[in-house]
Amino acid sequence: VNVVSARLRRVVDIFFASLMLVVAAPILVVASAAILVEDGGPIIFRQRRVGRFGRLFTIYKLRTMRKQSCIDQLSPTSSRDARITRVGQLLRKTSIDELPQLLNIIRGNMTFVGPRPEMPFVARNYEAWQHLRHLVTPGVTGLWQTTCRKTVPMHLPEATLLDLEDIRSASYLTDVFVLAKTVRGVICA
């Protein structure tokens, strides 16, 4: 049953990620042009992240920070962070910067709902139990993002506890609930 469920999830991921990528194409074109006008290229921000079973992969986002700020460091927690461009503030607020992660879903590095993938330098400092989050495919959204993203930084153990709760209670119904809460959060932001 788990193999069938995993294959079904993969088919659903590919179908919806591909569909969303086509629908979002005009938004991506406009956002890309805005990035180029304000701060030049590159448009896409690439960064190594820790995925399932601890394997590294490249995550894709629209670049929201100034070029010289695009290094491995903790992500900005405030829209007032000097590293973020004006266009980047809007892209982050609307989560448009996350749309290129649909490519990560199509490639199989990520899924829609799961623990957020962390940067290797952060994961190296995890306690042993925190690595349990690497038993599943990381997600674009999850319980942490929908409950306390603005109050509990992702690298803290409290965030990992939420990820592990998300893994324990994983089902299609909880995924739909998390996705609905994510959409509501983006719309109300």
JSON list of N, CA and C in Angstrom, two decimals, residues 8-9 12-17 20 94-95 98-99 101-102 105 110-116 137-147 149 166 169-188:
[
{"chain": "A", "resi": 8, "resn": "LEU", "atom": "N", "xyz": [1.25, 7.23, -6.32]},
{"chain": "A", "resi": 8, "resn": "LEU", "atom": "CA", "xyz": [0.11, 8.11, -6.57]},
{"chain": "A", "resi": 8, "resn": "LEU", "atom": "C", "xyz": [0.46, 9.54, -6.21]},
{"chain": "A", "resi": 9, "resn": "ARG", "atom": "N", "xyz": [1.13, 9.73, -5.08]},
{"chain": "A", "resi": 9, "resn": "ARG", "atom": "CA", "xyz": [1.55, 11.07, -4.66]},
{"chain": "A", "resi": 9, "resn": "ARG", "atom": "C", "xyz": [2.47, 11.68, -5.72]},
{"chain": "A", "resi": 12, "resn": "VAL", "atom": "N", "xyz": [0.42, 12.75, -8.74]},
{"chain": "A", "resi": 12, "resn": "VAL", "atom": "CA", "xyz": [-0.33, 13.96, -8.40]},
{"chain": "A", "resi": 12, "resn": "VAL", "atom": "C", "xyz": [0.60, 15.17, -8.35]},
{"chain": "A", "resi": 13, "resn": "ASP", "atom": "N", "xyz": [1.78, 14.99, -7.75]},
{"chain": "A", "resi": 13, "resn": "ASP", "atom": "CA", "xyz": [2.76, 16.08, -7.68]},
{"chain": "A", "resi": 13, "resn": "ASP", "atom": "C", "xyz": [3.14, 16.57, -9.08]},
{"chain": "A", "resi": 14, "resn": "ILE", "atom": "N", "xyz": [3.48, 15.65, -9.96]},
{"chain": "A", "resi": 14, "resn": "ILE", "atom": "CA", "xyz": [3.91, 16.02, -11.31]},
{"chain": "A", "resi": 14, "resn": "ILE", "atom": "C", "xyz": [2.78, 16.71, -12.07]},
{"chain": "A", "resi": 15, "resn": "PHE", "atom": "N", "xyz": [1.57, 16.16, -11.96]},
{"chain": "A", "resi": 15, "resn": "PHE", "atom": "CA", "xyz": [0.43, 16.73, -12.68]},
{"chain": "A", "resi": 15, "resn": "PHE", "atom": "C", "xyz": [0.15, 18.17, -12.21]},
{"chain": "A", "resi": 16, "resn": "PHE", "atom": "N", "xyz": [0.00, 18.35, -10.89]},
{"chain": "A", "resi": 16, "resn": "PHE", "atom": "CA", "xyz": [-0.37, 19.68, -10.39]},
{"chain": "A", "resi": 16, "resn": "PHE", "atom": "C", "xyz": [0.78, 20.68, -10.50]},
{"chain": "A", "resi": 17, "resn": "ALA", "atom": "N", "xyz": [2.01, 20.23, -10.30]},
{"chain": "A", "resi": 17, "resn": "ALA", "atom": "CA", "xyz": [3.15, 21.15, -10.45]},
{"chain": "A", "resi": 17, "resn": "ALA", "atom": "C", "xyz": [3.28, 21.61, -11.90]},
{"chain": "A", "resi": 20, "resn": "MET", "atom": "N", "xyz": [0.37, 24.04, -12.59]},
{"chain": "A", "resi": 20, "resn": "MET", "atom": "CA", "xyz": [0.60, 25.33, -11.92]},
{"chain": "A", "resi": 20, "resn": "MET", "atom": "C", "xyz": [1.71, 26.12, -12.62]},
{"chain": "A", "resi": 94, "resn": "THR", "atom": "N", "xyz": [4.03, 37.86, -1.36]},
{"chain": "A", "resi": 94, "resn": "THR", "atom": "CA", "xyz": [3.03, 37.11, -2.13]},
{"chain": "A", "resi": 94, "resn": "THR", "atom": "C", "xyz": [3.43, 35.65, -2.36]},
{"chain": "A", "resi": 95, "resn": "SER", "atom": "N", "xyz": [4.63, 35.27, -1.93]},
{"chain": "A", "resi": 95, "resn": "SER", "atom": "CA", "xyz": [5.20, 33.93, -2.12]},
{"chain": "A", "resi": 95, "resn": "SER", "atom": "C", "xyz": [5.44, 33.60, -3.60]},
{"chain": "A", "resi": 98, "resn": "GLU", "atom": "N", "xyz": [8.58, 31.65, -4.54]},
{"chain": "A", "resi": 98, "resn": "GLU", "atom": "CA", "xyz": [8.62, 30.20, -4.33]},
{"chain": "A", "resi": 98, "resn": "GLU", "atom": "C", "xyz": [8.18, 29.41, -5.57]},
{"chain": "A", "resi": 99, "resn": "LEU", "atom": "N", "xyz": [7.57, 30.07, -6.56]},
{"chain": "A", "resi": 99, "resn": "LEU", "atom": "CA", "xyz": [7.03, 29.36, -7.72]},
{"chain": "A", "resi": 99, "resn": "LEU", "atom": "C", "xyz": [8.05, 28.48, -8.46]},
{"chain": "A", "resi": 101, "resn": "GLN", "atom": "N", "xyz": [10.01, 26.52, -7.34]},
{"chain": "A", "resi": 101, "resn": "GLN", "atom": "CA", "xyz": [10.11, 25.23, -6.67]},
{"chain": "A", "resi": 101, "resn": "GLN", "atom": "C", "xyz": [9.17, 24.19, -7.28]},
{"chain": "A", "resi": 102, "resn": "LEU", "atom": "N", "xyz": [8.26, 24.64, -8.13]},
{"chain": "A", "resi": 102, "resn": "LEU", "atom": "CA", "xyz": [7.45, 23.69, -8.89]},
{"chain": "A", "resi": 102, "resn": "LEU", "atom": "C", "xyz": [8.36, 22.80, -9.73]},
{"chain": "A", "resi": 105, "resn": "ILE", "atom": "N", "xyz": [9.59, 20.09, -7.58]},
{"chain": "A", "resi": 105, "resn": "ILE", "atom": "CA", "xyz": [8.57, 19.05, -7.41]},
{"chain": "A", "resi": 105, "resn": "ILE", "atom": "C", "xyz": [8.56, 18.13, -8.62]},
{"chain": "A", "resi": 110, "resn": "MET", "atom": "N", "xyz": [11.37, 17.61, -4.28]},
{"chain": "A", "resi": 110, "resn": "MET", "atom": "CA", "xyz": [10.44, 18.14, -3.29]},
{"chain": "A", "resi": 110, "resn": "MET", "atom": "C", "xyz": [9.03, 17.65, -3.61]},
{"chain": "A", "resi": 111, "resn": "THR", "atom": "N", "xyz": [8.14, 17.86, -2.65]},
{"chain": "A", "resi": 111, "resn": "THR", "atom": "CA", "xyz": [6.72, 17.58, -2.83]},
{"chain": "A", "resi": 111, "resn": "THR", "atom": "C", "xyz": [5.97, 18.84, -2.39]},
{"chain": "A", "resi": 112, "resn": "PHE", "atom": "N", "xyz": [4.67, 18.85, -2.52]},
{"chain": "A", "resi": 112, "resn": "PHE", "atom": "CA", "xyz": [3.93, 20.06, -2.11]},
{"chain": "A", "resi": 112, "resn": "PHE", "atom": "C", "xyz": [3.96, 20.26, -0.60]},
{"chain": "A", "resi": 113, "resn": "VAL", "atom": "N", "xyz": [3.69, 19.19, 0.18]},
{"chain": "A", "resi": 113, "resn": "VAL", "atom": "CA", "xyz": [3.61, 19.31, 1.63]},
{"chain": "A", "resi": 113, "resn": "VAL", "atom": "C", "xyz": [4.63, 18.40, 2.29]},
{"chain": "A", "resi": 114, "resn": "GLY", "atom": "N", "xyz": [5.45, 18.99, 3.15]},
{"chain": "A", "resi": 114, "resn": "GLY", "atom": "CA", "xyz": [6.47, 18.24, 3.87]},
{"chain": "A", "resi": 114, "resn": "GLY", "atom": "C", "xyz": [7.37, 19.21, 4.61]},
{"chain": "A", "resi": 115, "resn": "PRO", "atom": "N", "xyz": [8.34, 18.70, 5.34]},
{"chain": "A", "resi": 115, "resn": "PRO", "atom": "CA", "xyz": [9.27, 19.59, 6.05]},
{"chain": "A", "resi": 115, "resn": "PRO", "atom": "C", "xyz": [10.05, 20.46, 5.07]},
{"chain": "A", "resi": 116, "resn": "ARG", "atom": "N", "xyz": [10.25, 21.68, 5.41]},
{"chain": "A", "resi": 116, "resn": "ARG", "atom": "CA", "xyz": [11.00, 22.60, 4.56]},
{"chain": "A", "resi": 116, "resn": "ARG", "atom": "C", "xyz": [12.45, 22.16, 4.50]},
{"chain": "A", "resi": 137, "resn": "THR", "atom": "N", "xyz": [10.44, 13.25, 1.81]},
{"chain": "A", "resi": 137, "resn": "THR", "atom": "CA", "xyz": [10.75, 14.27, 0.81]},
{"chain": "A", "resi": 137, "resn": "THR", "atom": "C", "xyz": [10.35, 15.64, 1.36]},
{"chain": "A", "resi": 138, "resn": "PRO", "atom": "N", "xyz": [11.24, 16.62, 1.27]},
{"chain": "A", "resi": 138, "resn": "PRO", "atom": "CA", "xyz": [10.88, 17.95, 1.78]},
{"chain": "A", "resi": 138, "resn": "PRO", "atom": "C", "xyz": [9.78, 18.59, 0.94]},
{"chain": "A", "resi": 139, "resn": "GLY", "atom": "N", "xyz": [9.10, 19.57, 1.55]},
{"chain": "A", "resi": 139, "resn": "GLY", "atom": "CA", "xyz": [7.97, 20.19, 0.88]},
{"chain": "A", "resi": 139, "resn": "GLY", "atom": "C", "xyz": [8.12, 21.68, 0.69]},
{"chain": "A", "resi": 140, "resn": "VAL", "atom": "N", "xyz": [7.28, 22.21, -0.18]},
{"chain": "A", "resi": 140, "resn": "VAL", "atom": "CA", "xyz": [7.21, 23.65, -0.41]},
{"chain": "A", "resi": 140, "resn": "VAL", "atom": "C", "xyz": [6.52, 24.31, 0.79]},
{"chain": "A", "resi": 141, "resn": "THR", "atom": "N", "xyz": [5.55, 23.61, 1.37]},
{"chain": "A", "resi": 141, "resn": "THR", "atom": "CA", "xyz": [4.85, 24.12, 2.55]},
{"chain": "A", "resi": 141, "resn": "THR", "atom": "C", "xyz": [4.63, 22.97, 3.53]},
{"chain": "A", "resi": 142, "resn": "GLY", "atom": "N", "xyz": [4.31, 23.34, 4.75]},
{"chain": "A", "resi": 142, "resn": "GLY", "atom": "CA", "xyz": [4.08, 22.33, 5.77]},
{"chain": "A", "resi": 142, "resn": "GLY", "atom": "C", "xyz": [3.50, 22.96, 7.02]},
{"chain": "A", "resi": 143, "resn": "LEU", "atom": "N", "xyz": [3.43, 22.18, 8.07]},
{"chain": "A", "resi": 143, "resn": "LEU", "atom": "CA", "xyz": [2.84, 22.62, 9.33]},
{"chain": "A", "resi": 143, "resn": "LEU", "atom": "C", "xyz": [3.58, 23.82, 9.90]},
{"chain": "A", "resi": 144, "resn": "TRP", "atom": "N", "xyz": [4.91, 23.81, 9.84]},
{"chain": "A", "resi": 144, "resn": "TRP", "atom": "CA", "xyz": [5.69, 24.93, 10.38]},
{"chain": "A", "resi": 144, "resn": "TRP", "atom": "C", "xyz": [5.33, 26.24, 9.66]},
{"chain": "A", "resi": 145, "resn": "GLN", "atom": "N", "xyz": [5.28, 26.20, 8.32]},
{"chain": "A", "resi": 145, "resn": "GLN", "atom": "CA", "xyz": [4.99, 27.42, 7.56]},
{"chain": "A", "resi": 145, "resn": "GLN", "atom": "C", "xyz": [3.61, 27.97, 7.87]},
{"chain": "A", "resi": 146, "resn": "THR", "atom": "N", "xyz": [2.65, 27.08, 8.12]},
{"chain": "A", "resi": 146, "resn": "THR", "atom": "CA", "xyz": [1.27, 27.53, 8.30]},
{"chain": "A", "resi": 146, "resn": "THR", "atom": "C", "xyz": [0.93, 27.89, 9.74]},
{"chain": "A", "resi": 147, "resn": "THR", "atom": "N", "xyz": [1.83, 27.58, 10.67]},
{"chain": "A", "resi": 147, "resn": "THR", "atom": "CA", "xyz": [1.51, 27.87, 12.07]},
{"chain": "A", "resi": 147, "resn": "THR", "atom": "C", "xyz": [2.41, 28.92, 12.71]},
{"chain": "A", "resi": 149, "resn": "ARG", "atom": "N", "xyz": [5.76, 30.27, 11.13]},
{"chain": "A", "resi": 149, "resn": "ARG", "atom": "CA", "xyz": [6.91, 30.68, 10.32]},
{"chain": "A", "resi": 149, "resn": "ARG", "atom": "C", "xyz": [7.46, 32.04, 10.73]},
{"chain": "A", "resi": 166, "resn": "ASP", "atom": "N", "xyz": [4.11, 16.75, 11.59]},
{"chain": "A", "resi": 166, "resn": "ASP", "atom": "CA", "xyz": [3.59, 16.74, 10.22]},
{"chain": "A", "resi": 166, "resn": "ASP", "atom": "C", "xyz": [3.83, 15.37, 9.58]},
{"chain": "A", "resi": 169, "resn": "SER", "atom": "N", "xyz": [1.50, 12.64, 11.17]},
{"chain": "A", "resi": 169, "resn": "SER", "atom": "CA", "xyz": [0.08, 12.74, 10.85]},
{"chain": "A", "resi": 169, "resn": "SER", "atom": "C", "xyz": [-0.17, 12.87, 9.34]},
{"chain": "A", "resi": 170, "resn": "ALA", "atom": "N", "xyz": [0.82, 12.57, 8.54]},
{"chain": "A", "resi": 170, "resn": "ALA", "atom": "CA", "xyz": [0.70, 12.75, 7.08]},
{"chain": "A", "resi": 170, "resn": "ALA", "atom": "C", "xyz": [-0.43, 11.91, 6.49]},
{"chain": "A", "resi": 171, "resn": "SER", "atom": "N", "xyz": [-1.25, 12.55, 5.68]},
{"chain": "A", "resi": 171, "resn": "SER", "atom": "CA", "xyz": [-2.31, 11.88, 4.93]},
{"chain": "A", "resi": 171, "resn": "SER", "atom": "C", "xyz": [-2.73, 12.85, 3.83]},
{"chain": "A", "resi": 172, "resn": "TYR", "atom": "N", "xyz": [-3.51, 12.36, 2.89]},
{"chain": "A", "resi": 172, "resn": "TYR", "atom": "CA", "xyz": [-3.99, 13.25, 1.83]},
{"chain": "A", "resi": 172, "resn": "TYR", "atom": "C", "xyz": [-4.87, 14.35, 2.42]},
{"chain": "A", "resi": 173, "resn": "LEU", "atom": "N", "xyz": [-5.64, 14.01, 3.44]},
{"chain": "A", "resi": 173, "resn": "LEU", "atom": "CA", "xyz": [-6.52, 14.99, 4.06]},
{"chain": "A", "resi": 173, "resn": "LEU", "atom": "C", "xyz": [-5.73, 16.10, 4.75]},
{"chain": "A", "resi": 174, "resn": "THR", "atom": "N", "xyz": [-4.68, 15.73, 5.50]},
{"chain": "A", "resi": 174, "resn": "THR", "atom": "CA", "xyz": [-3.88, 16.76, 6.17]},
{"chain": "A", "resi": 174, "resn": "THR", "atom": "C", "xyz": [-3.11, 17.59, 5.13]},
{"chain": "A", "resi": 175, "resn": "ASP", "atom": "N", "xyz": [-2.68, 16.97, 4.03]},
{"chain": "A", "resi": 175, "resn": "ASP", "atom": "CA", "xyz": [-2.02, 17.72, 2.97]},
{"chain": "A", "resi": 175, "resn": "ASP", "atom": "C", "xyz": [-2.96, 18.78, 2.39]},
{"chain": "A", "resi": 176, "resn": "VAL", "atom": "N", "xyz": [-4.20, 18.40, 2.14]},
{"chain": "A", "resi": 176, "resn": "VAL", "atom": "CA", "xyz": [-5.18, 19.34, 1.60]},
{"chain": "A", "resi": 176, "resn": "VAL", "atom": "C", "xyz": [-5.41, 20.47, 2.61]},
{"chain": "A", "resi": 177, "resn": "PHE", "atom": "N", "xyz": [-5.49, 20.12, 3.89]},
{"chain": "A", "resi": 177, "resn": "PHE", "atom": "CA", "xyz": [-5.69, 21.13, 4.94]},
{"chain": "A", "resi": 177, "resn": "PHE", "atom": "C", "xyz": [-4.52, 22.11, 4.96]},
{"chain": "A", "resi": 178, "resn": "VAL", "atom": "N", "xyz": [-3.29, 21.61, 4.92]},
{"chain": "A", "resi": 178, "resn": "VAL", "atom": "CA", "xyz": [-2.10, 22.47, 4.94]},
{"chain": "A", "resi": 178, "resn": "VAL", "atom": "C", "xyz": [-2.04, 23.33, 3.69]},
{"chain": "A", "resi": 179, "resn": "LEU", "atom": "N", "xyz": [-2.34, 22.76, 2.53]},
{"chain": "A", "resi": 179, "resn": "LEU", "atom": "CA", "xyz": [-2.34, 23.53, 1.29]},
{"chain": "A", "resi": 179, "resn": "LEU", "atom": "C", "xyz": [-3.39, 24.64, 1.33]},
{"chain": "A", "resi": 180, "resn": "ALA", "atom": "N", "xyz": [-4.58, 24.32, 1.84]},
{"chain": "A", "resi": 180, "resn": "ALA", "atom": "CA", "xyz": [-5.64, 25.34, 1.95]},
{"chain": "A", "resi": 180, "resn": "ALA", "atom": "C", "xyz": [-5.23, 26.45, 2.89]},
{"chain": "A", "resi": 181, "resn": "LYS", "atom": "N", "xyz": [-4.59, 26.08, 4.00]},
{"chain": "A", "resi": 181, "resn": "LYS", "atom": "CA", "xyz": [-4.14, 27.08, 4.97]},
{"chain": "A", "resi": 181, "resn": "LYS", "atom": "C", "xyz": [-3.02, 27.93, 4.37]},
{"chain": "A", "resi": 182, "resn": "THR", "atom": "N", "xyz": [-2.17, 27.33, 3.55]},
{"chain": "A", "resi": 182, "resn": "THR", "atom": "CA", "xyz": [-1.09, 28.05, 2.88]},
{"chain": "A", "resi": 182, "resn": "THR", "atom": "C", "xyz": [-1.66, 29.08, 1.90]},
{"chain": "A", "resi": 183, "resn": "VAL", "atom": "N", "xyz": [-2.62, 28.64, 1.09]},
{"chain": "A", "resi": 183, "resn": "VAL", "atom": "CA", "xyz": [-3.24, 29.55, 0.12]},
{"chain": "A", "resi": 183, "resn": "VAL", "atom": "C", "xyz": [-3.91, 30.71, 0.85]},
{"chain": "A", "resi": 184, "resn": "ARG", "atom": "N", "xyz": [-4.63, 30.40, 1.93]},
{"chain": "A", "resi": 184, "resn": "ARG", "atom": "CA", "xyz": [-5.28, 31.46, 2.71]},
{"chain": "A", "resi": 184, "resn": "ARG", "atom": "C", "xyz": [-4.25, 32.42, 3.27]},
{"chain": "A", "resi": 185, "resn": "GLY", "atom": "N", "xyz": [-3.14, 31.90, 3.76]},
{"chain": "A", "resi": 185, "resn": "GLY", "atom": "CA", "xyz": [-2.08, 32.74, 4.31]},
{"chain": "A", "resi": 185, "resn": "GLY", "atom": "C", "xyz": [-1.47, 33.66, 3.27]},
{"chain": "A", "resi": 186, "resn": "VAL", "atom": "N", "xyz": [-1.29, 33.15, 2.04]},
{"chain": "A", "resi": 186, "resn": "VAL", "atom": "CA", "xyz": [-0.73, 33.97, 0.96]},
{"chain": "A", "resi": 186, "resn": "VAL", "atom": "C", "xyz": [-1.71, 35.06, 0.56]},
{"chain": "A", "resi": 187, "resn": "ILE", "atom": "N", "xyz": [-2.98, 34.71, 0.45]},
{"chain": "A", "resi": 187, "resn": "ILE", "atom": "CA", "xyz": [-4.00, 35.69, 0.05]},
{"chain": "A", "resi": 187, "resn": "ILE", "atom": "C", "xyz": [-4.17, 36.77, 1.10]},
{"chain": "A", "resi": 188, "resn": "CYS", "atom": "N", "xyz": [-4.11, 36.40, 2.37]},
{"chain": "A", "resi": 188, "resn": "CYS", "atom": "CA", "xyz": [-4.32, 37.36, 3.47]},
{"chain": "A", "resi": 188, "resn": "CYS", "atom": "C", "xyz": [-3.06, 38.11, 3.87]}
]
